[in-house]
Amino acid sequence: MGFSRVGAFLGLLTAIFAPPADAQESGLRVTPVTLMHAEMPALRGFVPAGWTARGGLGWGDRCISYGYNIDWQAVSPDGGRYGVALLPALAWGQNELAGCRQRPLASLREVLEQQAQTLWPGARLIDFRPRPDLAGGQAVPSELPGLGLDSPGLSMRAWLDAGEAMFAFSAPDGQEMRGAILVSGTFSETRLDPAAGGLQIDMTQFPGLQLPLAPPAQTFHTGGSEWGFATWAPAGHLDLTISEAIRKSFIPTAEWSEAMARHHAAIDARIAQGNAERAAIRRQTSTEIAGMITAGYNERMATADRGYREHIEAVRGMETYLDTAGQPVQLDYTYRHAWQLADGSYFLTNDPGFDPHTVFNMDGRQLQIAP
């Protein structure tokens, strides 16, 4: 199975998103959700109508530089055969002072496979593609030359990578499933080879001991991933168009973004200069929060200059509409028409003749693109 936006998301999602049989597959029906961080609204986005969301953001992750992380899912009402998730960031290497001993990960694929096993035990990778859009459009993997070193006995390299993997796994009842995970991260490899550096041991100084002429070569891996995104469905029914629309809908609130910027600045001011530089590199190269959100974008873009707003929309694949209250709302531009229904949900469709009374037996208003 390749990344060709497989299937038509039939079964349950057809019932949720689409009208009766004579108008199947005509659109996507979503409702807004807010993810909280303590008492503060942190992220806002959309999930399919009728789905149940759980989890959010929290403090106390000792393995992550800034101490907070995310763990959130939204699942279908049939027991979760369909779902999406925002995955926590990972940091690897050893940080025993903080009580963190995450297993070192040497590559993006190892990160993807670890996240998959956490979600779907026994999952097997069946396809992979790079996702340069998660790294600001630059080619991936991309070397970070400022962190490189090459000298006798010691070499270091660091790089940014971003990609998406498709997995096959089985549901508890044996049904064949498919899931996709996308994530970005920074990776570092340090190789220490004392012999290559000319280190020798004078054996006459250690009579009776059988010591090697030099310590063995060692390789160390450190790094960290940003928040990831996952989606899953029964085999043959995973629609990546729909999952991308959901993923791109999540943006941080201005209040939370400003609070986290102050928090990051306070932490950076207290740590060593080297760590501060590495943190800055991560922030600069992480062009989306959790690999989802284009850097510099926030909710207040709706009131900014239209030309700049349209540029941001093009980058994120979104369009700004005015809802029934006259407020801006960003929706996926894969669909040419947007409606807000009487129950507050939104329906995205490419059908110019869509009628909310015929399909949902309720009032609705077609939304206009914001000026």
CSV table of C-alpha atoms in Angstrom, one decimal:
chain,number,residue,atom,x,y,z
A,1,MET,CA,0.0,0.0,0.0
A,2,GLY,CA,1.4,3.4,-1.0
A,3,PHE,CA,0.6,6.9,0.0
A,4,SER,CA,-2.0,7.5,-2.7
A,5,ARG,CA,-4.8,8.6,-0.3
A,6,VAL,CA,-6.2,5.1,-0.3
A,7,GLY,CA,-9.8,4.2,0.0
A,8,ALA,CA,-12.9,6.3,0.4
A,9,PHE,CA,-13.2,6.1,4.2
A,10,LEU,CA,-16.3,3.9,4.0
A,11,GLY,CA,-18.3,2.2,6.8
A,12,LEU,CA,-18.6,4.2,10.0
A,13,LEU,CA,-17.0,7.4,8.6
A,14,THR,CA,-19.4,7.4,5.7
A,15,ALA,CA,-22.3,7.4,8.2
A,16,ILE,CA,-20.6,10.3,10.1
A,17,PHE,CA,-19.4,12.5,7.3
A,18,ALA,CA,-21.7,11.8,4.4
A,19,PRO,CA,-25.5,11.9,3.7
A,20,PRO,CA,-27.6,8.9,2.7
A,21,ALA,CA,-26.6,6.4,0.0
A,22,ASP,CA,-27.6,8.6,-3.0
A,23,ALA,CA,-25.1,11.2,-1.9
A,24,GLN,CA,-22.3,9.2,-0.4
A,25,GLU,CA,-18.7,10.6,0.0
A,26,SER,CA,-19.9,14.2,-0.6
A,27,GLY,CA,-18.1,15.8,2.4
A,28,LEU,CA,-16.6,16.0,5.8
A,29,ARG,CA,-18.7,16.9,8.9
A,30,VAL,CA,-16.6,18.2,11.9
A,31,THR,CA,-17.1,19.8,15.3
A,32,PRO,CA,-14.7,22.1,17.2
A,33,VAL,CA,-12.6,20.9,20.1
A,34,THR,CA,-10.3,22.7,22.6
A,35,LEU,CA,-7.3,21.0,24.2
A,36,MET,CA,-6.5,22.4,27.7
A,37,HIS,CA,-3.2,22.8,29.4
A,38,ALA,CA,-4.0,23.1,33.1
A,39,GLU,CA,-6.7,25.8,33.1
A,40,MET,CA,-5.6,27.4,29.9
A,41,PRO,CA,-7.0,26.7,26.4
A,42,ALA,CA,-4.0,25.6,24.4
A,43,LEU,CA,-5.0,24.2,21.0
A,44,ARG,CA,-8.2,24.5,19.0
A,45,GLY,CA,-9.1,22.3,16.1
A,46,PHE,CA,-11.8,20.0,14.6
A,47,VAL,CA,-12.7,16.4,14.9
A,48,PRO,CA,-15.3,14.3,13.0
A,49,ALA,CA,-18.8,14.9,14.4
A,50,GLY,CA,-19.8,12.3,16.9
A,51,TRP,CA,-16.3,11.3,17.9
A,52,THR,CA,-15.1,11.3,21.6
A,53,ALA,CA,-11.9,13.1,22.5
A,54,ARG,CA,-9.8,12.4,25.6
A,55,GLY,CA,-6.4,13.6,26.9
A,56,GLY,CA,-4.6,16.9,26.4
A,57,LEU,CA,-1.5,18.7,27.6
A,58,GLY,CA,0.2,18.4,31.0
A,59,TRP,CA,3.3,19.2,33.0
A,60,GLY,CA,5.8,16.9,34.6
A,61,ASP,CA,7.6,15.2,31.7
A,62,ARG,CA,11.2,15.1,33.0
A,63,CYS,CA,12.6,13.8,29.7
A,64,ILE,CA,11.5,16.9,27.7
A,65,SER,CA,13.4,20.2,28.0
A,66,TYR,CA,10.5,22.4,28.9
A,67,GLY,CA,8.6,19.9,31.1
A,68,TYR,CA,5.3,19.7,29.3
A,69,ASN,CA,4.0,17.3,26.7
A,70,ILE,CA,0.8,16.2,24.9
A,71,ASP,CA,-1.1,12.9,24.8
A,72,TRP,CA,-4.5,13.2,23.1
A,73,GLN,CA,-6.9,11.0,21.0
A,74,ALA,CA,-10.2,11.3,19.3
A,75,VAL,CA,-12.0,8.1,18.4
A,76,SER,CA,-15.2,6.9,16.6
A,77,PRO,CA,-18.2,5.8,18.6
A,78,ASP,CA,-17.8,2.1,17.5
A,79,GLY,CA,-15.1,1.5,20.1
A,80,GLY,CA,-12.4,3.4,18.3
A,81,ARG,CA,-11.9,1.5,15.1
A,82,TYR,CA,-11.3,4.9,13.5
A,83,GLY,CA,-9.3,7.6,15.2
A,84,VAL,CA,-6.6,10.3,15.3
A,85,ALA,CA,-4.0,11.2,17.9
A,86,LEU,CA,-1.6,13.9,18.8
A,87,LEU,CA,1.5,12.0,20.1
A,88,PRO,CA,3.9,13.1,22.8
A,89,ALA,CA,7.4,14.4,21.9
A,90,LEU,CA,10.3,12.0,22.8
A,91,ALA,CA,13.9,12.8,24.0
A,92,TRP,CA,16.6,10.2,24.0
A,93,GLY,CA,20.0,9.5,25.4
A,94,GLN,CA,20.5,9.4,29.2
A,95,ASN,CA,19.6,12.2,31.6
A,96,GLU,CA,20.0,10.4,34.9
A,97,LEU,CA,19.9,13.7,36.9
A,98,ALA,CA,16.4,14.1,35.8
A,99,GLY,CA,15.5,10.5,36.2
A,100,CYS,CA,15.1,9.9,32.4
A,101,ARG,CA,16.6,7.0,30.6
A,102,GLN,CA,14.8,6.9,27.3
A,103,ARG,CA,16.3,4.3,24.9
A,104,PRO,CA,18.5,6.0,22.3
A,105,LEU,CA,17.0,6.2,18.9
A,106,ALA,CA,19.3,6.4,15.9
A,107,SER,CA,16.9,7.5,13.1
A,108,LEU,CA,13.5,8.8,12.2
A,109,ARG,CA,12.2,5.4,11.4
A,110,GLU,CA,13.1,4.1,14.8
A,111,VAL,CA,11.0,7.0,16.3
A,112,LEU,CA,8.1,6.1,14.0
A,113,GLU,CA,8.3,2.4,14.9
A,114,GLN,CA,8.5,3.1,18.7
A,115,GLN,CA,5.4,5.4,18.5
A,116,ALA,CA,3.6,2.7,16.4
A,117,GLN,CA,4.3,0.0,18.9
A,118,THR,CA,3.0,2.2,21.7
A,119,LEU,CA,-0.2,2.7,19.9
A,120,TRP,CA,-0.6,-0.6,18.1
A,121,PRO,CA,1.5,-3.4,19.7
A,122,GLY,CA,2.8,-5.7,16.9
A,123,ALA,CA,2.4,-3.1,14.2
A,124,ARG,CA,4.7,-3.6,11.1
A,125,LEU,CA,5.9,-0.8,8.9
A,126,ILE,CA,4.8,-1.3,5.3
A,127,ASP,CA,5.5,2.1,3.6
A,128,PHE,CA,7.4,5.4,4.3
A,129,ARG,CA,7.7,8.8,2.7
A,130,PRO,CA,9.6,12.0,3.6
A,131,ARG,CA,7.5,15.0,4.7
A,132,PRO,CA,9.6,18.1,3.9
A,133,ASP,CA,6.5,20.2,4.6
A,134,LEU,CA,7.0,19.5,8.3
A,135,ALA,CA,10.5,21.0,8.1
A,136,GLY,CA,9.6,24.3,6.4
A,137,GLY,CA,9.9,22.8,3.0
A,138,GLN,CA,13.6,22.0,3.1
A,139,ALA,CA,14.9,18.7,2.0
A,140,VAL,CA,14.9,15.9,4.6
A,141,PRO,CA,17.0,14.6,6.1
A,142,SER,CA,18.9,17.9,6.3
A,143,GLU,CA,22.3,18.2,8.0
A,144,LEU,CA,22.8,20.8,10.8
A,145,PRO,CA,26.4,21.9,10.1
A,146,GLY,CA,26.7,24.0,13.1
A,147,LEU,CA,26.6,20.9,15.3
A,148,GLY,CA,29.1,18.9,13.2
A,149,LEU,CA,32.6,17.9,14.1
A,150,ASP,CA,35.3,15.8,12.4
A,151,SER,CA,38.6,15.3,14.1
A,152,PRO,CA,40.9,12.3,14.8
A,153,GLY,CA,39.2,10.0,17.3
A,154,LEU,CA,36.0,12.1,17.5
A,155,SER,CA,33.2,12.8,15.0
A,156,MET,CA,29.8,14.3,15.4
A,157,ARG,CA,26.9,14.9,13.1
A,158,ALA,CA,23.4,16.3,13.6
A,159,TRP,CA,20.5,16.4,11.2
A,160,LEU,CA,16.8,17.2,11.0
A,161,ASP,CA,14.4,14.7,9.6
A,162,ALA,CA,10.6,14.5,9.0
A,163,GLY,CA,8.5,11.7,7.5
A,164,GLU,CA,5.3,9.6,7.5
A,165,ALA,CA,5.0,5.8,7.8
A,166,MET,CA,2.2,3.5,7.1
A,167,PHE,CA,1.7,0.5,9.4
A,168,ALA,CA,-0.4,-2.7,9.3
A,169,PHE,CA,-1.7,-4.2,12.6
A,170,SER,CA,-4.6,-6.2,13.9
A,171,ALA,CA,-7.5,-5.0,16.1
A,172,PRO,CA,-8.2,-7.0,19.3
A,173,ASP,CA,-10.9,-8.9,17.4
A,174,GLY,CA,-8.5,-9.8,14.6
A,175,GLN,CA,-9.7,-7.2,12.1
A,176,GLU,CA,-6.9,-6.0,9.8
A,177,MET,CA,-6.1,-2.4,10.4
A,178,ARG,CA,-4.0,0.4,8.8
A,179,GLY,CA,-2.4,3.4,10.6
A,180,ALA,CA,-0.2,6.3,9.6
A,181,ILE,CA,2.1,8.3,11.8
A,182,LEU,CA,4.0,11.5,10.9
A,183,VAL,CA,6.7,13.1,13.0
A,184,SER,CA,9.7,15.4,12.8
A,185,GLY,CA,12.8,15.5,15.0
A,186,THR,CA,16.5,16.3,15.4
A,187,PHE,CA,19.1,13.6,15.6
A,188,SER,CA,22.7,13.5,16.7
A,189,GLU,CA,25.4,10.8,16.4
A,190,THR,CA,28.8,11.0,18.2
A,191,ARG,CA,31.5,8.5,17.5
A,192,LEU,CA,34.4,8.2,19.9
A,193,ASP,CA,37.4,6.1,18.7
A,194,PRO,CA,40.4,6.6,21.0
A,195,ALA,CA,42.7,4.4,18.8
A,196,ALA,CA,42.1,6.6,15.8
A,197,GLY,CA,43.0,9.6,18.0
A,198,GLY,CA,46.4,8.1,18.7
A,199,LEU,CA,45.6,7.0,22.3
A,200,GLN,CA,47.9,4.2,23.4
A,201,ILE,CA,48.5,2.7,26.8
A,202,ASP,CA,51.9,1.9,28.1
A,203,MET,CA,51.5,-1.7,29.3
A,204,THR,CA,54.6,-1.6,31.4
A,205,GLN,CA,52.7,0.6,33.8
A,206,PHE,CA,50.2,-2.2,34.5
A,207,PRO,CA,52.2,-5.4,35.1
A,208,GLY,CA,50.1,-8.5,35.2
A,209,LEU,CA,47.0,-6.8,33.7
A,210,GLN,CA,45.5,-7.8,30.3
A,211,LEU,CA,44.4,-4.4,29.1
A,212,PRO,CA,43.5,-3.5,25.5
A,213,LEU,CA,45.9,-1.1,23.8
A,214,ALA,CA,43.1,1.5,23.7
A,215,PRO,CA,39.4,1.6,24.8
A,216,PRO,CA,37.0,0.3,22.2
A,217,ALA,CA,35.2,2.7,19.8
A,218,GLN,CA,31.8,3.8,20.9
A,219,THR,CA,28.8,5.5,19.3
A,220,PHE,CA,26.3,7.6,21.1
A,221,HIS,CA,22.9,8.8,19.9
A,222,THR,CA,21.0,11.8,21.3
A,223,GLY,CA,18.1,13.8,20.0
A,224,GLY,CA,14.4,14.5,20.3
A,225,SER,CA,11.2,14.5,18.3
A,226,GLU,CA,8.4,17.0,18.1
A,227,TRP,CA,4.7,16.2,18.7
A,228,GLY,CA,3.5,13.6,16.2
A,229,PHE,CA,0.2,12.9,14.6
A,230,ALA,CA,-1.4,9.4,14.0
A,231,THR,CA,-4.5,8.2,12.2
A,232,TRP,CA,-6.0,4.7,11.9
A,233,ALA,CA,-8.9,2.8,10.3
A,234,PRO,CA,-9.8,-0.7,9.1
A,235,ALA,CA,-7.7,-1.8,6.1
A,236,GLY,CA,-9.0,-0.3,2.9
A,237,HIS,CA,-10.8,2.6,4.6
A,238,LEU,CA,-7.9,4.9,5.7
A,239,ASP,CA,-8.4,8.2,4.0
A,240,LEU,CA,-5.3,10.5,4.3
A,241,THR,CA,-7.2,13.4,2.8
A,242,ILE,CA,-9.6,13.5,5.7
A,243,SER,CA,-6.8,12.9,8.3
A,244,GLU,CA,-4.7,15.8,6.8
A,245,ALA,CA,-7.7,18.1,7.1
A,246,ILE,CA,-8.1,17.2,10.8
A,247,ARG,CA,-4.4,17.5,11.5
A,248,LYS,CA,-4.1,20.9,9.8
A,249,SER,CA,-7.1,22.3,11.7
A,250,PHE,CA,-5.2,22.4,15.1
A,251,ILE,CA,-3.6,25.7,15.9
A,252,PRO,CA,-2.4,27.1,19.2
A,253,THR,CA,-4.3,29.9,21.0
A,254,ALA,CA,-2.6,33.2,21.3
A,255,GLU,CA,-2.8,33.1,25.1
A,256,TRP,CA,-1.1,29.7,25.3
A,257,SER,CA,1.6,30.6,22.7
A,258,GLU,CA,2.5,33.7,24.6
A,259,ALA,CA,2.6,31.8,28.0
A,260,MET,CA,4.8,29.1,26.5
A,261,ALA,CA,7.2,31.7,24.9
A,262,ARG,CA,7.7,33.2,28.4
A,263,HIS,CA,8.2,29.8,29.9
A,264,HIS,CA,10.8,28.8,27.3
A,265,ALA,CA,12.6,32.1,27.7
A,266,ALA,CA,12.8,31.6,31.5
A,267,ILE,CA,14.1,28.1,31.1
A,268,ASP,CA,16.7,29.1,28.5
A,269,ALA,CA,18.0,31.9,30.7
A,270,ARG,CA,18.8,29.3,33.4
A,271,ILE,CA,20.5,26.6,31.5
A,272,ALA,CA,24.0,26.4,30.1
A,273,GLN,CA,24.8,28.3,26.9
A,274,GLY,CA,25.3,25.0,25.0
A,275,ASN,CA,21.9,23.7,25.9
A,276,ALA,CA,20.4,27.1,25.1
A,277,GLU,CA,21.9,27.0,21.6
A,278,ARG,CA,20.6,23.5,21.0
A,279,ALA,CA,17.1,24.5,22.2
A,280,ALA,CA,17.2,27.5,19.8
A,281,ILE,CA,18.1,25.2,17.0
A,282,ARG,CA,15.2,22.9,17.8
A,283,ARG,CA,12.8,25.9,17.9
A,284,GLN,CA,14.1,27.2,14.6
A,285,THR,CA,14.0,23.9,12.8
A,286,SER,CA,10.6,22.9,14.2
A,287,THR,CA,8.4,24.7,11.8
A,288,GLU,CA,5.2,23.2,13.2
A,289,ILE,CA,4.2,22.6,16.8
A,290,ALA,CA,4.1,18.7,17.1
A,291,GLY,CA,4.9,18.6,13.4
A,292,MET,CA,1.5,20.1,12.7
A,293,ILE,CA,1.5,23.9,12.8
A,294,THR,CA,3.4,26.2,10.5
A,295,ALA,CA,5.8,28.4,12.6
A,296,GLY,CA,4.6,31.9,13.2
A,297,TYR,CA,0.9,31.1,12.6
A,298,ASN,CA,-1.6,31.9,15.3
A,299,GLU,CA,-5.2,32.7,15.7
A,300,ARG,CA,-4.8,36.4,15.3
A,301,MET,CA,-3.8,36.0,11.6
A,302,ALA,CA,-7.5,36.4,10.7
A,303,THR,CA,-7.3,40.1,11.5
A,304,ALA,CA,-3.9,40.6,9.8
A,305,ASP,CA,-3.3,41.9,6.3
A,306,ARG,CA,-5.2,39.7,3.8
A,307,GLY,CA,-2.2,39.2,1.5
A,308,TYR,CA,0.0,37.9,4.3
A,309,ARG,CA,-2.9,35.8,5.6
A,310,GLU,CA,-3.4,34.2,2.2
A,311,HIS,CA,0.2,33.3,2.0
A,312,ILE,CA,0.0,31.6,5.4
A,313,GLU,CA,-3.2,29.8,4.3
A,314,ALA,CA,-1.4,28.5,1.2
A,315,VAL,CA,1.4,27.1,3.3
A,316,ARG,CA,-1.0,25.3,5.6
A,317,GLY,CA,-3.6,24.3,3.0
A,318,MET,CA,-6.4,26.2,4.8
A,319,GLU,CA,-9.0,28.8,3.8
A,320,THR,CA,-10.5,31.4,6.2
A,321,TYR,CA,-14.3,31.7,6.3
A,322,LEU,CA,-16.6,33.8,8.4
A,323,ASP,CA,-18.9,31.7,10.6
A,324,THR,CA,-22.5,32.5,11.4
A,325,ALA,CA,-21.4,34.8,14.2
A,326,GLY,CA,-19.1,36.7,11.8
A,327,GLN,CA,-15.9,35.3,13.4
A,328,PRO,CA,-13.1,33.9,11.3
A,329,VAL,CA,-12.6,30.1,11.2
A,330,GLN,CA,-9.9,28.2,9.3
A,331,LEU,CA,-11.1,25.1,7.4
A,332,ASP,CA,-9.3,22.7,5.0
A,333,TYR,CA,-9.3,24.0,1.4
A,334,THR,CA,-9.5,20.5,-0.1
A,335,TYR,CA,-13.2,21.2,-0.1
A,336,ARG,CA,-14.6,24.1,-2.2
A,337,HIS,CA,-17.7,24.7,-0.1
A,338,ALA,CA,-18.1,25.2,3.7
A,339,TRP,CA,-21.4,25.1,5.6
A,340,GLN,CA,-22.2,25.7,9.3
A,341,LEU,CA,-25.1,23.6,10.5
A,342,ALA,CA,-27.7,24.5,13.1
A,343,ASP,CA,-26.1,22.3,15.8
A,344,GLY,CA,-22.8,24.2,15.4
A,345,SER,CA,-20.9,21.6,13.4
A,346,TYR,CA,-19.3,22.3,10.0
A,347,PHE,CA,-19.7,20.4,6.8
A,348,LEU,CA,-17.1,20.6,4.1
A,349,THR,CA,-18.1,19.5,0.6
A,350,ASN,CA,-17.3,19.7,-3.1
A,351,ASP,CA,-21.0,19.3,-4.0
A,352,PRO,CA,-22.3,22.7,-5.2
A,353,GLY,CA,-25.9,21.5,-4.7
A,354,PHE,CA,-25.6,20.4,-1.1
A,355,ASP,CA,-28.8,20.9,0.8
A,356,PRO,CA,-28.6,20.6,4.7
A,357,HIS,CA,-32.3,19.9,5.0
A,358,THR,CA,-32.2,17.0,2.6
A,359,VAL,CA,-29.0,15.5,4.1
A,360,PHE,CA,-29.2,16.3,7.8
A,361,ASN,CA,-32.8,17.5,8.3
A,362,MET,CA,-31.6,20.8,9.8
A,363,ASP,CA,-31.0,24.4,8.9
A,364,GLY,CA,-27.5,25.4,7.8
A,365,ARG,CA,-25.8,28.4,6.2
A,366,GLN,CA,-23.1,28.3,3.5
A,367,LEU,CA,-20.1,30.3,4.7
A,368,GLN,CA,-18.3,33.0,2.8
A,369,ILE,CA,-14.6,33.4,2.5
A,370,ALA,CA,-13.3,36.1,4.8
A,371,PRO,CA,-12.5,39.4,3.0
